[in-house]
C-alpha cells in the first residue's frame, strides 16, 4: 500500500507523510516498481513514454517580449502532476537550507519556505547581490535529468530513470510548462547549491535560491572576484548568468528580491511588481476583448494561464499585505470583467 498525499485545496501533508512518500518513491527503483507506484500497467506506461505531445505558444510580456510556454497534453500533465508529488517528497528529505522556490507546503513546518521567507533571509544585511540564471529550464538537458536520477538519493535503474526522464522532458530538455520542471530543477541544483553554500559560508554571506533567482547578502560590498567565483560555479554546472539582471545594491536602498523590496524590518511588495501586474491585467483585458475572442487570436490555454497567473499575483499581494490593502483592492477591481 502506497502512501497518498491529498491534493485538495488547502490540504498540506505532514513532514512524516512526505518522508514516507519520498522513501517509497526512491524504493521504486525499477520500471515494474515505478509502474506499480503510479498505478499504471507496464505496457501502458511504456507506450506513454514514447507518445508525449506538447502545445507550444508564446505569452506576451509587458515589456514587449514573449515567453515560450510548452504545455503538455492533458494526460501527460496529469501524470506529471502525480510525479511532482513524488519528486517533492524525495527532495524534502535532502533539500538544502538555501532552497525556497517551488516547494510543497508542509503542515507542521516550523520555518516555512516561500517567496516571503526567501526575502526575509536578507533583512539586516548591508549589501545584496541578485543573480539570475539565463534560460534556466532549457539549460537542463534530458541527459542531466537521467544522470541525476541514476545517482543517490534516487539510484533508479536505467529503465526507470529513462522512463522518468522521458516523461518529464521535451526536445531533450526541461519544458517550461510542465508541472515537474520546477522541482526537477531544484533536484538538479543540489550540487550547485552545495558549492554556493560553501562559498557563502567562506565569505559570511546569506545565500538563497528561488528557482532561477539567486540572492546573496553580506556586510561588505561584492567585488569582481566574488562574481567570478559565483560565475565559475554556475558554469561548472552548465548554467550562464543573465548579465542584464545582475544587480549589486545597498540594502538600505530597498533593493528587490523576487518581487519584494527589503525594508528595514520586513519585506514588502515592490512598486515595480505592482506596475508590472497592472500591465499584465491590461494585456489580459486586450486578449479577452470580444473581437479578439471571435478571431481566436489567442489560444484558450494561454488565456487560462494568464488568468491563473494574475490570480496568483493578486493572492501574493493579499498574502503579504492583507485583504484590506488599497493596492490589492484597486488591482483586484481592475482585473474584474468590464462592468463589474
Short mmCIF file of C-alpha atoms in Angstrom, two decimals:
data_model
loop_
_atom_site.label_atom_id
_atom_site.label_comp_id
_atom_site.label_asym_id
_atom_site.label_seq_id
_atom_site.Cartn_x
_atom_site.Cartn_y
_atom_site.Cartn_z
CA UNK A 1 0.00 0.00 0.00
CA UNK A 2 1.49 3.30 -1.10
CA UNK A 3 1.02 6.46 0.94
CA UNK A 4 -1.13 9.07 -0.80
CA UNK A 5 -0.94 12.83 -0.36
CA UNK A 6 -4.24 14.64 -0.78
CA UNK A 7 -4.30 17.29 -3.49
CA UNK A 8 -7.36 19.10 -2.16
CA UNK A 9 -7.01 22.85 -1.91
CA UNK A 10 -5.51 23.92 1.40
CA UNK A 11 -4.70 20.34 2.46
CA UNK A 12 -1.00 20.14 3.38
CA UNK A 13 0.92 16.92 4.06
CA UNK A 14 2.86 16.48 7.27
CA UNK A 15 6.65 16.12 7.30
CA UNK A 16 6.21 12.45 8.19
CA UNK A 17 3.89 11.85 5.23
CA UNK A 18 6.36 13.49 2.86
CA UNK A 19 9.28 11.48 4.18
CA UNK A 20 7.37 8.23 3.87
CA UNK A 21 6.24 9.07 0.35
CA UNK A 22 9.81 10.04 -0.56
CA UNK A 23 11.17 6.73 0.72
CA UNK A 24 8.52 4.81 -1.24
CA UNK A 25 9.39 6.68 -4.43
CA UNK A 26 13.11 6.07 -4.04
CA UNK A 27 12.42 2.39 -3.34
CA UNK A 28 10.51 2.08 -6.66
CA UNK A 29 13.84 1.97 -8.48
CA UNK A 30 12.88 -0.41 -11.30
CA UNK A 31 10.46 0.02 -14.19
CA UNK A 32 7.91 -2.53 -12.84
CA UNK A 33 8.04 -0.96 -9.36
CA UNK A 34 7.60 2.50 -10.85
CA UNK A 35 4.57 1.37 -12.87
CA UNK A 36 3.05 -0.14 -9.71
CA UNK A 37 3.69 3.08 -7.76
CA UNK A 38 1.97 5.13 -10.48
CA UNK A 39 -0.84 2.57 -10.74
CA UNK A 40 -0.27 2.15 -14.49
CA UNK A 41 0.20 -1.10 -16.40
CA UNK A 42 3.78 -1.56 -17.60
CA UNK A 43 2.81 -1.75 -21.27
CA UNK A 44 0.69 1.41 -20.92
CA UNK A 45 3.48 3.31 -19.18
CA UNK A 46 5.97 2.18 -21.82
CA UNK A 47 3.67 3.36 -24.61
CA UNK A 48 3.16 6.74 -22.92
CA UNK A 49 6.92 7.25 -22.68
CA UNK A 50 7.14 7.39 -26.46
CA UNK A 51 3.93 9.29 -27.15
CA UNK A 52 4.35 12.68 -25.50
CA UNK A 53 2.83 15.77 -27.07
CA UNK A 54 3.05 19.44 -26.14
CA UNK A 55 1.36 22.58 -27.40
CA UNK A 56 3.79 25.44 -27.85
CA UNK A 57 2.75 29.09 -27.75
CA UNK A 58 4.16 32.44 -26.72
CA UNK A 59 2.92 34.51 -23.79
CA UNK A 60 3.26 38.29 -24.28
CA UNK A 61 5.14 40.17 -21.54
CA UNK A 62 4.52 43.80 -20.50
CA UNK A 63 7.93 44.86 -21.88
CA UNK A 64 7.01 43.71 -25.38
CA UNK A 65 8.99 40.47 -25.24
CA UNK A 66 7.48 36.98 -25.43
CA UNK A 67 7.89 33.91 -23.25
CA UNK A 68 7.66 30.44 -24.77
CA UNK A 69 5.25 28.09 -22.99
CA UNK A 70 5.29 24.36 -23.69
CA UNK A 71 2.03 22.90 -22.42
CA UNK A 72 1.78 19.10 -22.08
CA UNK A 73 -1.41 17.40 -23.26
CA UNK A 74 -3.93 16.60 -20.54
CA UNK A 75 -2.98 13.00 -19.73
CA UNK A 76 0.71 13.90 -19.56
CA UNK A 77 0.08 16.96 -17.39
CA UNK A 78 -1.97 14.81 -15.02
CA UNK A 79 0.80 12.21 -14.81
CA UNK A 80 3.42 14.92 -14.31
CA UNK A 81 1.29 16.35 -11.51
CA UNK A 82 1.41 12.94 -9.85
CA UNK A 83 5.17 12.69 -10.38
CA UNK A 84 5.63 16.19 -8.98
CA UNK A 85 4.29 14.99 -5.61
CA UNK A 86 6.76 12.09 -5.59
CA UNK A 87 9.73 14.26 -6.54
CA UNK A 88 8.68 16.85 -3.94
CA UNK A 89 8.61 14.16 -1.26
CA UNK A 90 12.04 12.82 -2.20
CA UNK A 91 13.53 16.33 -2.37
CA UNK A 92 12.11 17.23 1.03
CA UNK A 93 14.50 14.77 2.67
CA UNK A 94 17.62 16.27 1.07
CA UNK A 95 16.73 19.89 0.33
CA UNK A 96 19.43 22.39 1.32
CA UNK A 97 18.75 25.41 3.57
CA UNK A 98 19.08 27.83 0.62
CA UNK A 99 16.17 26.43 -1.46
CA UNK A 100 12.91 28.40 -1.23
CA UNK A 101 11.07 28.09 -4.56
CA UNK A 102 8.61 25.51 -5.96
CA UNK A 103 8.34 23.63 -2.66
CA UNK A 104 5.31 21.76 -1.36
CA UNK A 105 3.88 23.46 1.74
CA UNK A 106 4.21 21.28 4.85
CA UNK A 107 1.53 21.37 7.56
CA UNK A 108 3.85 21.10 10.57
CA UNK A 109 6.86 23.01 9.26
CA UNK A 110 8.22 25.44 11.85
CA UNK A 111 10.01 27.64 9.33
CA UNK A 112 8.02 27.64 6.07
CA UNK A 113 9.85 28.36 2.85
CA UNK A 114 8.22 30.66 0.35
CA UNK A 115 8.84 33.85 -1.57
CA UNK A 116 8.39 35.95 1.59
CA UNK A 117 10.76 34.00 3.84
CA UNK A 118 13.25 33.90 0.95
CA UNK A 119 13.45 37.70 1.05
CA UNK A 120 13.31 37.74 4.85
CA UNK A 121 16.66 35.90 4.99
CA UNK A 122 18.38 39.04 3.67
CA UNK A 123 16.86 41.56 6.08
CA UNK A 124 19.51 43.17 8.30
CA UNK A 125 22.38 42.80 5.81
CA UNK A 126 24.19 45.74 4.21
CA UNK A 127 24.76 44.59 0.61
CA UNK A 128 22.68 42.47 -1.75
CA UNK A 129 23.72 40.68 -4.94
CA UNK A 130 21.00 39.38 -7.28
CA UNK A 131 21.94 36.78 -9.91
CA UNK A 132 19.52 35.41 -12.50
CA UNK A 133 20.25 32.21 -14.45
CA UNK A 134 19.81 32.62 -18.19
CA UNK A 135 17.34 30.25 -19.91
CA UNK A 136 17.15 28.13 -16.78
CA UNK A 137 14.84 25.25 -17.72
CA UNK A 138 16.16 24.90 -21.30
CA UNK A 139 19.68 24.67 -19.81
CA UNK A 140 18.73 21.41 -18.09
CA UNK A 141 19.06 18.58 -20.59
CA UNK A 142 17.50 15.14 -20.77
CA UNK A 143 20.95 13.69 -20.12
CA UNK A 144 21.36 15.74 -16.93
CA UNK A 145 17.94 14.62 -15.67
CA UNK A 146 18.74 10.99 -16.48
CA UNK A 147 22.15 11.04 -14.78
CA UNK A 148 20.71 12.76 -11.71
CA UNK A 149 18.07 10.05 -11.34
CA UNK A 150 20.74 7.37 -11.65
CA UNK A 151 22.69 8.81 -8.72
CA UNK A 152 21.81 8.97 -4.99
CA UNK A 153 19.46 9.72 -3.40
CA UNK A 154 17.46 8.07 -6.21
CA UNK A 155 19.68 5.43 -7.81
CA UNK A 156 16.94 4.36 -10.23
CA UNK A 157 17.98 1.59 -12.59
CA UNK A 158 18.48 2.57 -16.27
CA UNK A 159 14.94 1.65 -17.39
CA UNK A 160 13.20 3.51 -14.57
CA UNK A 161 15.47 6.56 -14.95
CA UNK A 162 14.85 6.60 -18.71
CA UNK A 163 11.08 6.41 -18.20
CA UNK A 164 11.03 9.31 -15.73
CA UNK A 165 13.40 11.40 -17.85
CA UNK A 166 11.31 10.92 -20.98
CA UNK A 167 8.05 11.72 -19.18
CA UNK A 168 9.45 14.99 -17.83
CA UNK A 169 11.47 16.37 -20.77
CA UNK A 170 10.60 17.71 -24.22
CA UNK A 171 13.01 18.16 -27.11
CA UNK A 172 15.81 16.81 -24.90
CA UNK A 173 15.38 19.39 -22.10
CA UNK A 174 13.07 20.54 -19.33
CA UNK A 175 9.92 22.14 -20.81
CA UNK A 176 8.74 25.50 -19.49
CA UNK A 177 5.14 24.43 -18.87
CA UNK A 178 5.44 21.01 -17.24
CA UNK A 179 4.39 20.64 -13.56
CA UNK A 180 7.58 18.65 -12.91
CA UNK A 181 10.11 21.17 -14.27
CA UNK A 182 10.42 23.40 -11.16
CA UNK A 183 11.01 20.56 -8.68
CA UNK A 184 13.34 18.73 -11.07
CA UNK A 185 15.36 21.93 -11.43
CA UNK A 186 15.68 22.02 -7.63
CA UNK A 187 16.94 18.44 -7.62
CA UNK A 188 19.35 19.17 -10.47
CA UNK A 189 20.68 22.15 -8.49
CA UNK A 190 21.68 20.13 -5.41
CA UNK A 191 25.40 20.18 -6.37
CA UNK A 192 25.15 23.86 -7.36
CA UNK A 193 23.54 24.81 -4.05
CA UNK A 194 26.14 22.82 -2.12
CA UNK A 195 29.02 24.69 -3.79
CA UNK A 196 27.38 28.11 -3.44
CA UNK A 197 26.62 27.44 0.23
CA UNK A 198 30.28 26.59 0.82
CA UNK A 199 31.37 29.77 -0.96
CA UNK A 200 28.85 31.82 1.03
CA UNK A 201 29.99 30.30 4.32
CA UNK A 202 33.58 31.20 3.45
CA UNK A 203 32.65 34.87 2.92
CA UNK A 204 29.95 35.15 5.59
CA UNK A 205 27.10 35.67 3.11
CA UNK A 206 23.47 34.66 3.34
CA UNK A 207 22.51 32.72 0.18
CA UNK A 208 19.05 31.77 -1.08
CA UNK A 209 17.75 30.44 -4.39
CA UNK A 210 14.18 30.81 -5.63
CA UNK A 211 14.17 28.68 -8.82
CA UNK A 212 16.49 30.68 -11.11
CA UNK A 213 16.81 33.76 -8.86
CA UNK A 214 19.92 33.63 -6.68
CA UNK A 215 20.36 36.15 -3.85
CA UNK A 216 23.50 36.77 -1.80
CA UNK A 217 23.80 39.29 1.02
CA UNK A 218 26.54 40.32 3.42
CA UNK A 219 28.25 43.07 5.38
CA UNK A 220 30.65 44.11 2.63
CA UNK A 221 30.23 45.14 -0.99
CA UNK A 222 30.55 42.33 -3.51
CA UNK A 223 33.68 42.51 -5.66
CA UNK A 224 34.56 41.28 -9.13
CA UNK A 225 36.43 38.31 -7.68
CA UNK A 226 33.23 37.26 -5.91
CA UNK A 227 31.26 37.48 -9.16
CA UNK A 228 33.91 35.43 -10.94
CA UNK A 229 33.74 32.75 -8.24
CA UNK A 230 29.95 32.54 -8.49
CA UNK A 231 30.07 32.54 -12.27
CA UNK A 232 32.67 29.77 -12.25
CA UNK A 233 30.46 27.57 -10.08
CA UNK A 234 27.45 28.19 -12.31
CA UNK A 235 29.48 27.39 -15.44
CA UNK A 236 30.69 24.14 -13.88
CA UNK A 237 27.03 23.10 -13.62
CA UNK A 238 26.13 24.18 -17.14
CA UNK A 239 24.45 27.49 -16.29
CA UNK A 240 25.01 31.05 -17.52
CA UNK A 241 24.34 34.34 -15.73
CA UNK A 242 21.79 36.71 -17.25
CA UNK A 243 24.03 39.79 -17.30
CA UNK A 244 21.07 42.12 -17.78
CA UNK A 245 19.60 41.12 -14.42
CA UNK A 246 22.83 41.10 -12.40
CA UNK A 247 22.49 43.70 -9.62
CA UNK A 248 24.53 44.84 -6.61
CA UNK A 249 22.73 47.18 -4.20
CA UNK A 250 22.91 48.54 -0.69
CA UNK A 251 20.12 47.02 1.38
CA UNK A 252 19.35 50.47 2.81
CA UNK A 253 18.30 51.49 -0.73
CA UNK A 254 15.49 48.93 -0.53
CA UNK A 255 16.52 46.57 -3.36
CA UNK A 256 14.15 43.95 -4.76
CA UNK A 257 14.25 40.20 -4.15
CA UNK A 258 11.78 38.17 -6.25
CA UNK A 259 9.16 40.92 -6.33
CA UNK A 260 9.69 42.09 -2.75
CA UNK A 261 11.68 45.08 -1.54
CA UNK A 262 13.85 44.76 1.56
CA UNK A 263 12.65 47.30 4.08
CA UNK A 264 14.27 47.80 7.48
CA UNK A 265 12.21 45.24 9.38
CA UNK A 266 10.42 43.13 6.78
CA UNK A 267 9.98 42.61 3.02
CA UNK A 268 7.16 44.39 1.18
CA UNK A 269 5.60 44.39 -2.29
CA UNK A 270 7.76 46.46 -4.63
CA UNK A 271 6.36 49.33 -6.75
CA UNK A 272 7.76 47.62 -9.86
CA UNK A 273 5.80 44.44 -9.01
CA UNK A 274 2.57 46.44 -8.80
CA UNK A 275 3.38 48.26 -12.04
CA UNK A 276 4.08 45.00 -13.89
CA UNK A 277 0.87 43.43 -12.60
CA UNK A 278 -1.14 46.43 -13.78
CA UNK A 279 0.34 45.91 -17.27
CA UNK A 280 -0.41 42.18 -17.17
CA UNK A 281 -4.04 42.94 -16.30
CA UNK A 282 -4.20 45.42 -19.19
CA UNK A 283 -2.83 42.76 -21.57
CA UNK A 284 -5.35 40.24 -20.28
CA UNK A 285 -8.26 42.60 -21.00
CA UNK A 286 -6.96 43.15 -24.54
CA UNK A 287 -6.66 39.38 -25.09
CA UNK A 288 -10.24 38.81 -23.87
CA UNK A 289 -11.98 41.57 -25.81
CA UNK A 290 -14.92 40.14 -27.73
CA UNK A 291 -13.34 40.92 -31.09
CA UNK A 292 -10.17 39.10 -30.08
CA UNK A 293 -12.14 36.10 -28.84
CA UNK A 294 -14.17 35.98 -32.06
CA UNK A 295 -10.99 36.00 -34.15
CA UNK A 296 -9.40 33.36 -31.87
CA UNK A 297 -6.08 35.20 -31.89
CA UNK A 298 -5.02 33.69 -28.56
CA UNK A 299 -5.32 30.01 -27.56
CA UNK A 300 -7.77 29.24 -24.76
CA UNK A 301 -4.91 27.66 -22.83
CA UNK A 302 -2.94 30.91 -22.98
CA UNK A 303 -5.90 32.94 -21.71
CA UNK A 304 -6.43 30.49 -18.85
CA UNK A 305 -2.75 30.64 -17.94
CA UNK A 306 -2.90 34.44 -17.88
CA UNK A 307 -5.98 34.34 -15.66
CA UNK A 308 -4.34 31.88 -13.26
CA UNK A 309 -1.11 33.88 -13.23
CA UNK A 310 -2.85 37.15 -12.39
CA UNK A 311 -4.98 35.49 -9.71
CA UNK A 312 -1.76 34.12 -8.23
CA UNK A 313 -0.15 37.57 -8.24
CA UNK A 314 -3.21 39.08 -6.55
CA UNK A 315 -3.16 36.32 -3.94
CA UNK A 316 0.51 37.12 -3.35
CA UNK A 317 -0.28 40.79 -2.59
CA UNK A 318 -3.10 39.68 -0.28
CA UNK A 319 -0.73 37.26 1.48
CA UNK A 320 1.92 39.93 2.07
CA UNK A 321 -0.27 42.95 2.87
CA UNK A 322 -3.71 41.61 3.77
CA UNK A 323 -7.07 41.72 2.01
CA UNK A 324 -7.73 45.32 3.05
CA UNK A 325 -4.65 46.72 1.28
CA UNK A 326 -5.59 49.54 -1.11
CA UNK A 327 -3.24 48.36 -3.89
CA UNK A 328 -4.70 44.85 -3.69
CA UNK A 329 -8.28 46.14 -3.82
CA UNK A 330 -7.50 48.51 -6.70
CA UNK A 331 -5.85 45.81 -8.82
CA UNK A 332 -8.49 43.22 -7.90
CA UNK A 333 -11.22 45.56 -9.12
CA UNK A 334 -9.24 46.37 -12.28
CA UNK A 335 -8.94 42.65 -13.07
CA UNK A 336 -12.68 42.02 -12.93
CA UNK A 337 -14.64 41.80 -16.21
CA UNK A 338 -15.73 45.12 -17.67
CA UNK A 339 -18.85 46.40 -15.97
CA UNK A 340 -18.10 44.59 -12.69
#
